[in-house]
C-alpha cells in the first residue's frame, strides 16, 4: 500500500499525557479524543490536521502510561501513520492493535521538516519526502503485522483468522 500525507513535526519523549490529556478521558468517544489530541503541546493540531496526515517525531514517542486512548486519539484525528526514531513499546503494541502504522527510521525522524509531503510504501518500509526528494528506509513490518494493520486492527484480524477468511 502506498500513502501520501503532510507532516506534523514533534520532538522527543512525546508522552501519552501530551498526546491525550487525562482530563478528557471521561468521554472515551474517538471523536472527543480526536478533538483534544496533542492540545497541550500543539493547541491548533485538531484544527490543522487533515485525514491522511502524518506525525513525525524523535525518540521514545508514546512514552508514559499504557493508555490505549493515545493511539485511538491519533488515528481518530485523521493521522494515517507516525514516524519516529523509536517508540515506547506498549504504545507501539497499542497502535498496531488498532491498526495505526508506526514506522521507525532514525534518519527520517531527524531530517523531515514540518509540513513536508511524504509518500509511504508500508510493505517495503520506504519513505519518500516529496518536498525534498530524499528517500528513507524504515523498519519493515512482518507480514502478520501488515495484515493486522490492513484489516484495521487486532480484533478484526482475529475475527477473520477465526473464520479462516484471511
Short mmCIF file of C-alpha atoms in Angstrom, two decimals:
data_model
loop_
_atom_site.label_atom_id
_atom_site.label_comp_id
_atom_site.label_asym_id
_atom_site.label_seq_id
_atom_site.Cartn_x
_atom_site.Cartn_y
_atom_site.Cartn_z
CA UNK A 1 0.00 0.00 0.00
CA UNK A 2 1.25 3.47 -0.92
CA UNK A 3 0.01 6.50 1.03
CA UNK A 4 0.68 10.23 0.89
CA UNK A 5 0.34 12.86 3.58
CA UNK A 6 1.51 16.12 5.15
CA UNK A 7 3.80 16.14 8.20
CA UNK A 8 3.13 17.45 11.70
CA UNK A 9 6.53 17.52 13.40
CA UNK A 10 7.14 16.95 17.12
CA UNK A 11 10.20 16.34 19.26
CA UNK A 12 11.49 13.69 21.63
CA UNK A 13 9.71 11.94 24.51
CA UNK A 14 6.15 12.84 23.46
CA UNK A 15 4.24 11.05 26.19
CA UNK A 16 0.69 9.74 26.25
CA UNK A 17 -0.40 12.55 28.60
CA UNK A 18 0.62 15.07 25.92
CA UNK A 19 -0.99 13.03 23.14
CA UNK A 20 -4.30 12.90 25.03
CA UNK A 21 -4.68 14.67 28.39
CA UNK A 22 -6.15 12.64 31.27
CA UNK A 23 -8.75 15.35 31.91
CA UNK A 24 -10.65 14.39 28.73
CA UNK A 25 -10.72 10.63 29.29
CA UNK A 26 -14.12 10.74 30.97
CA UNK A 27 -15.54 10.69 27.42
CA UNK A 28 -13.64 7.97 25.53
CA UNK A 29 -15.53 8.51 22.26
CA UNK A 30 -12.92 8.62 19.47
CA UNK A 31 -14.35 11.91 18.11
CA UNK A 32 -13.89 13.52 21.54
CA UNK A 33 -10.37 12.13 21.84
CA UNK A 34 -9.52 13.45 18.35
CA UNK A 35 -10.77 16.92 19.30
CA UNK A 36 -8.25 17.02 22.17
CA UNK A 37 -5.35 15.16 20.54
CA UNK A 38 -1.99 16.93 21.07
CA UNK A 39 -3.71 20.03 22.51
CA UNK A 40 -1.26 20.50 25.39
CA UNK A 41 1.74 20.65 23.06
CA UNK A 42 0.02 21.99 19.92
CA UNK A 43 -3.33 23.72 20.60
CA UNK A 44 -4.05 24.15 16.87
CA UNK A 45 -3.44 20.49 15.95
CA UNK A 46 -7.10 19.44 15.90
CA UNK A 47 -7.92 22.39 13.63
CA UNK A 48 -4.97 21.90 11.23
CA UNK A 49 -4.90 18.11 10.92
CA UNK A 50 -6.44 16.57 7.82
CA UNK A 51 -7.29 12.97 7.05
CA UNK A 52 -4.15 11.25 5.78
CA UNK A 53 -1.64 13.47 7.58
CA UNK A 54 1.45 12.01 9.24
CA UNK A 55 3.14 12.67 12.58
CA UNK A 56 6.95 12.66 12.62
CA UNK A 57 8.78 12.74 15.96
CA UNK A 58 12.08 11.90 17.62
CA UNK A 59 12.90 9.27 20.21
CA UNK A 60 10.58 7.47 22.62
CA UNK A 61 7.27 8.58 21.09
CA UNK A 62 4.32 7.40 23.19
CA UNK A 63 6.21 7.03 26.45
CA UNK A 64 4.39 7.32 29.77
CA UNK A 65 1.28 5.38 30.67
CA UNK A 66 -0.13 2.35 28.92
CA UNK A 67 -3.19 4.40 27.96
CA UNK A 68 -4.84 2.90 24.86
CA UNK A 69 -6.61 6.22 24.28
CA UNK A 70 -3.44 7.84 22.89
CA UNK A 71 -3.21 5.89 19.62
CA UNK A 72 -7.01 5.99 19.31
CA UNK A 73 -6.91 9.80 19.54
CA UNK A 74 -4.17 9.96 16.91
CA UNK A 75 -5.96 7.64 14.49
CA UNK A 76 -9.35 9.29 15.05
CA UNK A 77 -7.82 12.70 14.32
CA UNK A 78 -7.06 11.52 10.78
CA UNK A 79 -3.36 10.72 11.17
CA UNK A 80 -2.56 7.72 8.97
CA UNK A 81 0.93 6.99 10.30
CA UNK A 82 3.51 8.02 12.89
CA UNK A 83 7.21 8.02 12.01
CA UNK A 84 9.78 8.28 14.81
CA UNK A 85 13.28 7.15 15.66
CA UNK A 86 11.68 4.74 18.13
CA UNK A 87 8.53 4.21 20.17
CA UNK A 88 7.64 3.21 23.69
CA UNK A 89 6.93 -0.49 23.38
CA UNK A 90 3.45 -0.52 24.90
CA UNK A 91 2.41 2.45 22.73
CA UNK A 92 3.75 0.56 19.72
CA UNK A 93 1.70 -2.52 20.56
CA UNK A 94 -1.45 -0.50 21.33
CA UNK A 95 -1.10 1.26 17.97
CA UNK A 96 -0.74 -1.96 16.00
CA UNK A 97 -3.71 -3.38 17.92
CA UNK A 98 -5.94 -0.62 16.50
CA UNK A 99 -4.36 -0.64 13.04
CA UNK A 100 -2.28 2.56 13.32
CA UNK A 101 1.03 2.05 11.48
CA UNK A 102 4.23 3.20 13.18
CA UNK A 103 7.46 3.42 11.23
CA UNK A 104 10.87 3.52 12.89
CA UNK A 105 13.52 5.46 10.98
CA UNK A 106 16.24 7.47 12.71
CA UNK A 107 17.26 9.26 9.53
CA UNK A 108 13.70 10.23 8.59
CA UNK A 109 12.83 11.40 12.10
CA UNK A 110 15.88 13.70 12.14
CA UNK A 111 15.61 15.02 8.58
CA UNK A 112 11.92 15.52 7.76
CA UNK A 113 10.52 19.02 8.32
CA UNK A 114 7.12 20.26 9.43
CA UNK A 115 4.61 20.43 6.53
CA UNK A 116 6.75 18.25 4.22
CA UNK A 117 4.71 15.97 1.97
CA UNK A 118 5.59 12.29 2.23
CA UNK A 119 4.85 9.15 0.27
CA UNK A 120 5.00 5.91 2.24
CA UNK A 121 5.30 2.36 0.95
CA UNK A 122 4.22 0.37 4.00
CA UNK A 123 5.02 -3.03 2.52
CA UNK A 124 8.66 -2.17 1.89
CA UNK A 125 9.19 0.38 4.69
CA UNK A 126 10.14 3.10 2.22
CA UNK A 127 9.54 6.79 2.88
CA UNK A 128 9.90 9.36 0.10
CA UNK A 129 9.94 13.03 1.04
CA UNK A 130 8.10 14.57 -1.91
CA UNK A 131 9.13 18.05 -0.73
CA UNK A 132 12.90 17.46 -0.61
CA UNK A 133 13.20 14.39 -2.84
CA UNK A 134 15.05 12.45 -0.11
CA UNK A 135 14.41 8.74 0.48
CA UNK A 136 14.48 6.91 3.80
CA UNK A 137 14.24 3.31 4.90
CA UNK A 138 12.13 2.36 7.91
CA UNK A 139 11.98 -1.00 9.63
CA UNK A 140 9.62 -3.20 7.66
CA UNK A 141 6.64 -4.79 9.34
CA UNK A 142 6.50 -8.56 9.41
CA UNK A 143 3.70 -9.88 7.19
CA UNK A 144 1.36 -10.66 10.09
CA UNK A 145 1.67 -7.06 11.39
CA UNK A 146 0.97 -5.69 7.90
CA UNK A 147 -2.12 -7.90 7.83
CA UNK A 148 -3.29 -6.62 11.23
CA UNK A 149 -2.90 -3.03 10.04
CA UNK A 150 -4.53 -3.78 6.67
CA UNK A 151 -7.74 -5.06 8.28
CA UNK A 152 -7.94 -2.23 10.82
CA UNK A 153 -6.54 -3.84 13.94
CA UNK A 154 -6.14 -6.96 16.02
CA UNK A 155 -9.84 -7.53 16.75
CA UNK A 156 -10.70 -7.57 13.04
CA UNK A 157 -7.68 -9.75 12.34
CA UNK A 158 -8.77 -12.26 14.98
CA UNK A 159 -12.32 -12.36 13.59
CA UNK A 160 -11.01 -13.05 10.10
CA UNK A 161 -8.48 -15.61 11.31
CA UNK A 162 -11.06 -17.44 13.42
CA UNK A 163 -13.38 -17.54 10.42
CA UNK A 164 -10.45 -18.59 8.20
CA UNK A 165 -11.27 -15.84 5.71
CA UNK A 166 -7.84 -14.22 5.78
#
